[in-house]
Amino acid sequence: MLKKSFIVFGIIIVLVLLAVSPVMATGQPTASAASGTPWWVWPLSLFLLTFVMGIVAIPAGVGGGVLFVPIVSSFFPFNLDFVRGAGLMIALSGSLAAGPGLLRRGLADLRLSMPVALIASVFSILGAAVGLALPKNIVQFGLGGVILAIVVVMIIAKKSEYPTVKVPDSLSTALRISGIYHEDSTQQNVDWKIHRTPVGLVLFAFIGFMAGMFGLGAGWANVPVLNLVMGAPLKLSVATSSFLLSITDTSAAWVYINKGAIIPLIVAPSIIGMMLGAFVGAKLLTKAKPSAIRYFVIVMLFLSGFRAILKGFGI
Amino acid sequence: MAVSPTKNGRLTRLDDQVTPAENIEKQRPKATEEQLIYSSILGAGRQMGLAGIIVAFVIYLTGIVEPKIPVSEIPKYWHLPSGQFMDVAGLKQGWAWIGMYHYGDMLNFFGVAALGLVSIVCYLAILPKLLRKKDIAFAVIALAEVAVLLFAASGIVHIGE
């Protein structure tokens, strides 16, 4: 009840602020106004767009950034630097909105997160630095290719809700990475362990690099690696991925912040919209069945990847 | 006593003297102590960061505190690459925004920075618990993560200029 009131209040506040802003009232001409669009349309649209993204992104196990970057870079008049900076910030804020609750309920696992987060953080800094130097079309094309490849892997894979892990690998055994979580949809406790940890760590280095380079968070790849490669149950993978973004995106985001790729008028309405939407999305995660989440992941990744490929070709 | 299998075949004892709902609650796995500490600090940091961003955005939009760049001027710059934008707008990279705290738009960076710093606080907070449990491997991982995040936040990385 309180959260519903908070969400409604937040939406009203932003709408009212944009409506009463003195600049909007005076109607001063701006660069965007010159193209026929008043300046305030952009932050207002960003707020509404990210609110919807926040609702669907968390249950789908993707950071909002993976949807935000291709869509906003296509339809908004911002330089890609600012879109990627904002993409990382909203992916971070979406993760922060859901992370505490997921950790508290044991759906996200800290021991599973910490080693992979460390690897991904280091490489996300490298990726952010390299990504800010690469031509835009190469970034878009690479992004689309990677996402579509993941979609193919997820469609082909037969067992993913509760992967079979016969023998945990020696590294995960030494680090005691295993546990039990409660599956609300079936009212059962699910015990889990992982395998192929060294392979997973190598892949998380790659994921971190790509996340930093494209500025789109890393949920799009975290879930398949945790679930399909390392053998964590799908729901645990989705929740751990959501939390994981709060660490890996932070390191990449700092590179963008320090480079000046953050404009408050772009970032603030996006973060507020994403956080409000993520409160709703986190509620869905505890109630929805893992298979429903999987369908969300596949459809959303496909749409994002296809869009990025088109952008890479300049379409 | 009844027995309920988990998904991987591990058996869980159920108590016949309590209702099924109570049984489920009793058997619900608990998060570890450090996970709960991390969670509570992350939640508090999120609240602070979000509150800071909302308050700063209100101040910025309403013009209560004069901004460095008026909101109506931003669309003239947001199509430029970030480096060029900084030059044109007369801004400096890194943590220079702290020195411009008296501008309405620069206040937004305090909330953004809070979101960026909260994970560091979380890691430092669970460190004593990990050391007390003699969980040396994870204590080292936590320290290494703090070092990586501080390195990123320091502004030392300047590739792509």
Coordinates of C-alpha atoms in Angstrom, one line a residue:
Chain A
M1 CA 0.0 0.0 0.0
L2 CA 2.8 2.3 1.1
K3 CA 4.9 1.4 -2.0
K4 CA 1.9 2.0 -4.3
S5 CA 1.3 5.4 -2.8
F6 CA 5.0 6.1 -3.1
I7 CA 5.0 5.1 -6.8
V8 CA 1.9 7.2 -7.6
F9 CA 3.4 10.1 -5.6
G10 CA 6.7 9.9 -7.5
I11 CA 5.0 9.9 -10.9
I12 CA 2.9 12.9 -9.9
I13 CA 5.9 14.8 -8.6
V14 CA 7.9 14.4 -11.8
L15 CA 5.0 15.2 -14.0
V16 CA 4.1 18.3 -12.0
L17 CA 7.8 19.4 -11.9
L18 CA 8.1 19.2 -15.6
A19 CA 4.8 21.0 -16.0
V20 CA 5.7 23.9 -13.7
S21 CA 9.3 24.3 -14.6
P22 CA 9.9 28.0 -15.2
V23 CA 11.7 27.2 -18.5
M24 CA 8.8 25.3 -19.8
A25 CA 6.5 28.1 -18.8
T26 CA 8.5 30.7 -20.7
G27 CA 8.8 28.4 -23.7
Q28 CA 12.3 29.5 -24.6
P29 CA 13.5 28.2 -27.9
T30 CA 16.2 25.4 -27.7
A31 CA 18.0 23.1 -30.1
S32 CA 15.3 20.5 -29.7
A33 CA 12.6 23.1 -30.0
A34 CA 14.1 24.1 -33.3
S35 CA 13.4 20.5 -34.6
G36 CA 9.8 20.9 -33.5
T37 CA 10.0 19.2 -30.1
P38 CA 10.0 21.2 -26.9
W39 CA 12.9 20.3 -24.6
W40 CA 10.8 19.0 -21.8
V41 CA 9.3 16.2 -23.9
W42 CA 12.6 14.4 -23.8
P43 CA 13.0 14.1 -20.0
L44 CA 9.3 13.4 -19.6
S45 CA 9.5 10.6 -22.2
L46 CA 12.6 9.2 -20.6
F47 CA 10.8 9.0 -17.2
L48 CA 7.8 7.2 -18.7
L49 CA 9.9 4.9 -20.8
T50 CA 12.2 3.9 -17.9
F51 CA 9.3 3.3 -15.6
V52 CA 8.0 0.7 -18.0
M53 CA 11.5 -0.7 -18.5
G54 CA 11.9 -1.0 -14.7
I55 CA 8.8 -3.1 -14.4
V56 CA 9.8 -5.6 -17.1
A57 CA 13.6 -5.7 -16.8
I58 CA 14.0 -7.1 -13.3
P59 CA 11.8 -10.1 -13.7
A60 CA 13.4 -10.7 -17.1
G61 CA 16.8 -10.8 -15.5
V62 CA 18.2 -8.0 -17.6
G63 CA 19.5 -4.6 -16.5
G64 CA 17.4 -1.8 -17.8
G65 CA 20.5 -0.6 -19.7
V66 CA 20.2 -3.4 -22.3
L67 CA 16.8 -2.0 -23.3
F68 CA 17.6 1.7 -22.6
V69 CA 20.7 2.1 -24.7
P70 CA 19.4 0.8 -28.1
I71 CA 16.0 2.4 -27.7
V72 CA 17.1 5.8 -26.4
S73 CA 20.1 6.1 -28.8
S74 CA 17.5 5.5 -31.6
F75 CA 14.8 7.9 -30.7
F76 CA 16.3 10.6 -28.5
P77 CA 18.7 13.4 -29.6
F78 CA 21.5 12.5 -27.2
N79 CA 25.1 11.7 -28.0
L80 CA 25.8 8.0 -27.4
D81 CA 28.3 8.9 -24.6
F82 CA 25.4 10.3 -22.5
V83 CA 23.1 7.4 -23.5
R84 CA 25.7 4.8 -22.3
G85 CA 26.4 6.8 -19.2
A86 CA 22.7 7.0 -18.4
G87 CA 22.3 3.3 -19.4
L88 CA 24.8 2.2 -16.8
M89 CA 23.3 4.5 -14.1
I90 CA 19.7 3.2 -14.7
A91 CA 21.0 -0.4 -14.8
L92 CA 22.7 0.3 -11.5
S93 CA 19.7 2.0 -10.0
G94 CA 17.4 -0.8 -11.1
S95 CA 19.7 -3.3 -9.5
L96 CA 19.9 -1.3 -6.3
A97 CA 16.1 -1.2 -6.2
A98 CA 15.7 -4.9 -6.3
G99 CA 19.1 -6.1 -4.8
P100 CA 18.4 -5.6 -1.0
G101 CA 15.1 -7.5 -1.1
L102 CA 16.5 -10.3 -3.2
L103 CA 19.5 -10.7 -0.9
R104 CA 17.3 -10.6 2.2
R105 CA 15.0 -13.3 0.9
G106 CA 17.9 -15.5 -0.1
L107 CA 17.0 -15.4 -3.8
A108 CA 20.2 -13.7 -4.7
D109 CA 23.4 -15.3 -3.2
L110 CA 26.3 -13.3 -2.0
R111 CA 28.8 -16.1 -2.2
L112 CA 27.9 -16.8 -5.7
S113 CA 28.1 -13.1 -6.6
M114 CA 31.4 -12.0 -5.0
P115 CA 34.0 -13.9 -7.1
V116 CA 32.2 -13.3 -10.4
A117 CA 31.6 -9.6 -9.5
L118 CA 35.3 -9.1 -8.9
I119 CA 36.3 -10.4 -12.3
A120 CA 33.5 -8.6 -14.1
S121 CA 34.3 -5.3 -12.3
V122 CA 37.9 -5.3 -13.3
F123 CA 37.0 -6.0 -17.0
S124 CA 34.1 -3.5 -17.0
I125 CA 36.5 -0.7 -16.3
L126 CA 38.7 -1.8 -19.2
G127 CA 35.6 -2.2 -21.4
A128 CA 34.3 1.3 -20.5
A129 CA 37.6 2.9 -21.4
V130 CA 37.8 1.0 -24.7
G131 CA 34.2 1.6 -25.5
L132 CA 34.5 5.3 -25.2
A133 CA 37.2 5.2 -27.9
L134 CA 35.5 2.9 -30.4
P135 CA 33.4 4.0 -33.5
K136 CA 29.7 4.0 -32.7
N137 CA 28.6 1.6 -35.5
I138 CA 31.1 -1.1 -34.3
V139 CA 29.7 -0.8 -30.8
Q140 CA 26.2 -1.3 -32.0
F141 CA 26.9 -4.2 -34.3
G142 CA 29.0 -6.0 -31.7
L143 CA 26.2 -5.5 -29.1
G144 CA 23.5 -6.9 -31.4
G145 CA 25.6 -9.9 -32.4
V146 CA 26.4 -10.9 -28.8
I147 CA 22.8 -10.6 -27.6
L148 CA 21.3 -12.6 -30.5
A149 CA 23.9 -15.3 -29.9
I150 CA 22.8 -15.6 -26.3
V151 CA 19.1 -15.8 -27.5
V152 CA 20.0 -18.8 -29.7
V153 CA 21.8 -20.5 -26.8
M154 CA 18.9 -20.0 -24.5
I155 CA 16.4 -21.4 -27.1
I156 CA 18.5 -24.4 -27.8
A157 CA 19.1 -25.3 -24.2
K158 CA 16.7 -27.9 -22.9
K159 CA 17.2 -27.9 -19.1
S160 CA 17.6 -24.5 -17.5
E161 CA 15.0 -24.0 -14.7
Y162 CA 16.8 -26.5 -12.5
P163 CA 20.0 -27.5 -14.2
T164 CA 21.5 -30.9 -13.2
V165 CA 24.9 -30.5 -11.5
K166 CA 26.1 -34.0 -10.7
V167 CA 29.5 -33.0 -9.2
P168 CA 30.5 -29.5 -8.2
D169 CA 33.9 -28.4 -9.4
S170 CA 36.8 -28.1 -7.0
L171 CA 36.9 -24.3 -7.1
S172 CA 33.3 -23.9 -6.1
T173 CA 33.7 -26.6 -3.5
A174 CA 36.8 -24.9 -2.0
L175 CA 34.9 -21.5 -1.9
R176 CA 31.8 -23.2 -0.5
I177 CA 29.6 -21.8 -3.2
S178 CA 26.3 -23.7 -2.8
G179 CA 23.1 -23.2 -0.9
I180 CA 19.3 -23.6 -0.6
Y181 CA 16.6 -21.1 -1.6
H182 CA 12.9 -21.2 -1.3
E183 CA 10.9 -21.4 -4.5
D184 CA 7.6 -19.5 -3.7
S185 CA 5.8 -20.7 -6.8
T186 CA 6.1 -24.3 -5.8
Q187 CA 6.5 -23.8 -2.0
Q188 CA 9.7 -26.0 -2.1
N189 CA 13.2 -25.6 -0.9
V190 CA 15.7 -26.0 -3.7
D191 CA 19.3 -26.9 -2.9
W192 CA 21.8 -25.9 -5.5
K193 CA 25.5 -26.2 -6.3
I194 CA 27.5 -25.1 -9.3
H195 CA 30.1 -26.5 -11.7
R196 CA 32.4 -25.2 -14.4
T197 CA 33.4 -22.2 -12.1
P198 CA 36.7 -21.5 -13.9
V199 CA 34.9 -21.3 -17.3
G200 CA 32.2 -19.1 -15.7
L201 CA 34.8 -16.7 -14.4
V202 CA 36.4 -16.4 -17.8
L203 CA 33.0 -15.7 -19.3
F204 CA 32.3 -13.1 -16.6
A205 CA 35.5 -11.3 -17.6
F206 CA 34.2 -11.1 -21.1
I207 CA 30.7 -10.0 -19.9
G208 CA 32.3 -7.3 -17.7
F209 CA 34.3 -6.0 -20.7
M210 CA 31.2 -5.9 -22.9
A211 CA 29.0 -4.3 -20.3
G212 CA 31.5 -1.5 -19.8
M213 CA 32.1 -1.1 -23.5
F214 CA 28.4 -0.9 -24.5
G215 CA 27.2 0.8 -21.3
L216 CA 24.2 -1.5 -21.0
G217 CA 24.6 -3.4 -17.7
A218 CA 25.2 -7.1 -17.9
G219 CA 22.0 -9.0 -17.0
W220 CA 21.6 -10.0 -20.6
A221 CA 24.6 -12.3 -20.2
N222 CA 24.8 -12.9 -16.5
V223 CA 21.7 -15.1 -16.5
P224 CA 22.8 -17.5 -19.3
V225 CA 26.3 -17.9 -17.8
L226 CA 25.1 -18.5 -14.2
N227 CA 22.2 -20.8 -15.4
L228 CA 23.4 -22.6 -18.5
V229 CA 27.2 -22.7 -17.9
M230 CA 27.6 -22.8 -14.1
G231 CA 24.3 -24.7 -13.4
A232 CA 22.6 -22.4 -11.0
P233 CA 18.8 -22.7 -10.9
L234 CA 17.1 -20.1 -13.2
K235 CA 15.4 -18.1 -10.5
L236 CA 18.6 -17.9 -8.4
S237 CA 20.5 -16.9 -11.6
V238 CA 18.0 -14.1 -12.4
A239 CA 18.0 -12.8 -8.8
T240 CA 21.8 -13.0 -8.4
S241 CA 22.3 -11.4 -11.8
S242 CA 20.0 -8.5 -10.7
F243 CA 22.1 -8.0 -7.6
L244 CA 25.4 -8.5 -9.4
L245 CA 24.7 -5.5 -11.6
S246 CA 24.9 -3.2 -8.6
I247 CA 28.6 -4.1 -8.3
T248 CA 29.8 -4.6 -11.9
D249 CA 27.9 -1.6 -13.2
T250 CA 29.3 0.7 -10.5
S251 CA 32.9 0.3 -11.6
A252 CA 32.0 1.0 -15.3
A253 CA 29.7 3.8 -14.3
W254 CA 32.5 5.6 -12.5
V255 CA 34.5 5.7 -15.7
Y256 CA 31.6 7.5 -17.5
I257 CA 30.9 9.8 -14.5
N258 CA 34.5 10.9 -14.4
K259 CA 34.6 11.5 -18.1
G260 CA 31.6 13.8 -17.9
A261 CA 29.2 11.5 -19.7
I262 CA 26.5 12.2 -17.2
I263 CA 23.9 14.9 -17.8
P264 CA 21.5 15.3 -14.8
L265 CA 18.5 16.2 -17.1
I266 CA 19.0 12.8 -18.9
V267 CA 20.0 10.7 -15.9
A268 CA 17.7 11.9 -13.1
P269 CA 14.3 11.2 -14.8
S270 CA 15.7 7.9 -16.1
I271 CA 16.9 6.8 -12.7
I272 CA 13.6 7.9 -10.9
G273 CA 11.5 6.1 -13.6
M274 CA 13.6 2.9 -13.4
M275 CA 13.6 2.7 -9.7
L276 CA 9.9 3.2 -9.4
G277 CA 9.3 0.6 -12.1
A278 CA 11.8 -1.8 -10.5
F279 CA 9.8 -1.8 -7.2
V280 CA 6.9 -3.3 -9.2
G281 CA 9.2 -5.6 -11.1
A282 CA 10.8 -7.0 -8.0
K283 CA 7.3 -7.9 -6.7
L284 CA 6.7 -9.9 -9.9
L285 CA 9.9 -11.8 -9.5
T286 CA 8.8 -13.5 -6.3
K287 CA 5.5 -14.6 -7.7
A288 CA 6.2 -15.4 -11.3
K289 CA 7.2 -18.9 -12.3
P290 CA 10.8 -19.4 -13.7
S291 CA 9.5 -20.5 -17.1
A292 CA 7.6 -17.2 -17.5
I293 CA 10.7 -15.3 -16.6
R294 CA 12.7 -17.3 -19.2
Y295 CA 10.2 -16.3 -21.9
F296 CA 10.6 -12.7 -20.9
V297 CA 14.4 -13.0 -21.1
I298 CA 14.3 -14.6 -24.6
V299 CA 11.8 -12.1 -26.1
M300 CA 13.4 -9.1 -24.6
L301 CA 17.0 -10.1 -25.6
F302 CA 15.9 -10.9 -29.1
L303 CA 14.2 -7.5 -29.6
S304 CA 17.2 -5.6 -28.1
G305 CA 19.7 -7.6 -30.2
F306 CA 17.8 -7.2 -33.4
R307 CA 17.5 -3.4 -32.9
A308 CA 21.2 -3.1 -32.2
I309 CA 22.1 -5.0 -35.4
L310 CA 20.0 -2.7 -37.4
K311 CA 21.7 0.3 -35.8
G312 CA 25.1 -1.2 -36.6
F313 CA 24.1 -1.2 -40.3
G314 CA 22.9 2.3 -40.0
I315 CA 19.2 1.5 -40.4
Chain B
M1 CA 7.1 -36.8 11.1
A2 CA 6.7 -36.4 7.3
V3 CA 9.4 -36.0 4.7
S4 CA 9.4 -33.7 1.8
P5 CA 12.0 -34.0 -1.1
T6 CA 13.7 -30.9 -2.4
K7 CA 14.4 -30.5 -6.1
N8 CA 17.8 -32.1 -6.0
G9 CA 16.6 -35.0 -3.9
R10 CA 17.7 -33.7 -0.5
L11 CA 15.0 -34.7 2.1
T12 CA 13.5 -32.2 4.4
R13 CA 11.7 -33.2 7.6
L14 CA 8.2 -31.8 8.2
D15 CA 6.6 -31.4 11.6
D16 CA 3.1 -33.0 11.8
Q17 CA 2.2 -30.8 14.9
V18 CA 2.1 -27.5 12.9
T19 CA 0.2 -26.3 9.9
P20 CA 1.7 -26.7 6.4
A21 CA 2.1 -22.9 6.2
E22 CA 4.0 -22.9 9.5
N23 CA 6.1 -25.8 8.3
I24 CA 7.0 -23.9 5.2
E25 CA 8.0 -20.8 7.2
K26 CA 10.1 -23.0 9.6
Q27 CA 11.9 -24.7 6.8
R28 CA 12.4 -21.5 4.7
P29 CA 16.2 -21.1 4.3
K30 CA 17.7 -18.1 6.0
A31 CA 20.1 -15.7 4.4
T32 CA 23.6 -15.6 5.9
E33 CA 24.5 -12.9 8.5
E34 CA 26.8 -11.1 6.1
Q35 CA 24.2 -11.2 3.3
L36 CA 21.7 -9.5 5.7
I37 CA 24.2 -6.9 6.6
Y38 CA 25.1 -6.2 3.0
S39 CA 21.4 -6.1 2.1
S40 CA 20.5 -3.6 4.8
I41 CA 23.4 -1.2 3.9
L42 CA 22.6 -1.5 0.2
G43 CA 19.0 -0.6 1.0
A44 CA 20.0 2.4 3.1
G45 CA 22.4 3.6 0.4
R46 CA 19.8 3.2 -2.3
Q47 CA 17.3 5.3 -0.2
M48 CA 20.0 8.0 0.3
G49 CA 21.0 8.0 -3.3
L50 CA 17.5 8.1 -4.6
A51 CA 16.4 10.8 -2.1
G52 CA 19.4 12.8 -3.1
I53 CA 18.7 12.5 -6.8
I54 CA 15.0 13.4 -6.4
V55 CA 15.7 16.4 -4.1
A56 CA 18.5 17.7 -6.4
F57 CA 16.3 17.2 -9.5
V58 CA 13.5 19.2 -7.8
I59 CA 16.0 22.0 -7.0
Y60 CA 17.4 21.9 -10.5
L61 CA 14.0 21.9 -12.3
T62 CA 12.5 24.6 -10.1
G63 CA 15.6 26.8 -10.3
I64 CA 15.7 27.4 -6.5
V65 CA 19.5 27.2 -6.7
E66 CA 21.1 28.7 -9.8
P67 CA 22.4 26.0 -12.1
K68 CA 25.8 26.0 -13.8
I69 CA 24.1 25.3 -17.1
P70 CA 20.4 26.5 -17.3
V71 CA 18.0 23.6 -18.1
S72 CA 16.9 25.3 -21.3
E73 CA 20.5 25.4 -22.5
I74 CA 21.2 21.6 -22.1
P75 CA 19.6 20.6 -25.5
K76 CA 22.2 22.7 -27.2
Y77 CA 24.9 20.5 -25.8
W78 CA 23.5 16.9 -25.4
H79 CA 24.3 15.9 -29.0
L80 CA 28.0 16.6 -28.5
P81 CA 30.6 13.9 -27.3
S82 CA 31.1 14.2 -23.6
G83 CA 34.6 15.7 -23.8
Q84 CA 33.4 18.4 -26.1
F85 CA 30.4 19.0 -24.0
M86 CA 32.6 19.6 -20.9
D87 CA 34.8 22.0 -22.8
V88 CA 31.8 24.0 -24.2
A89 CA 30.0 24.1 -20.9
G90 CA 33.1 25.1 -19.0
L91 CA 33.1 21.9 -16.8
K92 CA 36.0 19.8 -15.7
Q93 CA 36.2 16.0 -15.6
G94 CA 36.5 13.8 -12.5
W95 CA 35.4 15.0 -9.1
A96 CA 35.4 18.7 -10.0
W97 CA 31.6 18.8 -9.4
I98 CA 32.2 18.7 -5.7
G99 CA 33.7 22.2 -5.8
M100 CA 30.6 23.4 -7.7
Y101 CA 28.2 22.3 -5.0
H102 CA 26.5 25.7 -5.0
Y103 CA 25.1 25.1 -8.5
G104 CA 21.7 23.4 -8.7
D105 CA 22.6 21.0 -11.5
M106 CA 25.9 19.9 -9.8
L107 CA 23.9 18.9 -6.7
N108 CA 22.6 16.0 -8.8
F109 CA 26.0 14.4 -8.8
F110 CA 25.9 13.9 -5.0
G111 CA 23.0 11.5 -5.3
V112 CA 24.7 9.8 -8.3
A113 CA 27.9 9.4 -6.3
A114 CA 26.0 8.0 -3.4
L115 CA 24.7 5.2 -5.6
G116 CA 28.2 4.6 -6.9
L117 CA 29.8 4.4 -3.4
V118 CA 27.3 2.3 -1.6
S119 CA 28.8 -1.1 -2.8
I120 CA 32.2 -0.1 -1.3
V121 CA 30.5 0.5 2.1
C122 CA 28.7 -2.8 1.9
Y123 CA 31.9 -4.7 1.2
L124 CA 33.8 -2.9 4.1
A125 CA 30.8 -3.7 6.4
I126 CA 30.9 -7.5 5.8
L127 CA 34.7 -7.7 6.1
P128 CA 34.8 -8.1 9.9
K129 CA 32.2 -10.9 9.7
L130 CA 34.2 -12.7 7.1
L131 CA 37.4 -12.4 9.1
R132 CA 35.6 -13.5 12.3
K133 CA 34.5 -16.6 10.5
K134 CA 38.0 -17.1 9.2
D135 CA 36.6 -17.0 5.7
I136 CA 39.9 -15.7 4.4
A137 CA 39.2 -16.3 0.7
F138 CA 36.1 -14.2 0.7
A139 CA 37.7 -11.5 2.9
V140 CA 40.4 -11.2 0.2
I141 CA 37.8 -11.1 -2.5
A142 CA 35.9 -8.3 -0.6
L143 CA 39.1 -6.3 -0.2
A144 CA 40.1 -6.7 -3.8
E145 CA 36.6 -5.5 -4.9
V146 CA 36.9 -2.4 -2.7
A147 CA 40.3 -1.7 -4.3
V148 CA 38.8 -2.1 -7.8
L149 CA 35.8 0.2 -7.1
L150 CA 38.0 2.8 -5.5
F151 CA 40.3 2.7 -8.5
A152 CA 37.3 3.2 -10.8
A153 CA 35.9 6.1 -8.7
S154 CA 39.3 7.8 -8.4
G155 CA 39.1 9.0 -12.0
I156 CA 42.6 7.7 -12.8
V157 CA 41.2 5.9 -15.9
H158 CA 41.3 8.3 -18.8
I159 CA 41.4 6.1 -21.9
G160 CA 39.4 7.2 -25.0
E161 CA 40.3 10.9 -24.7

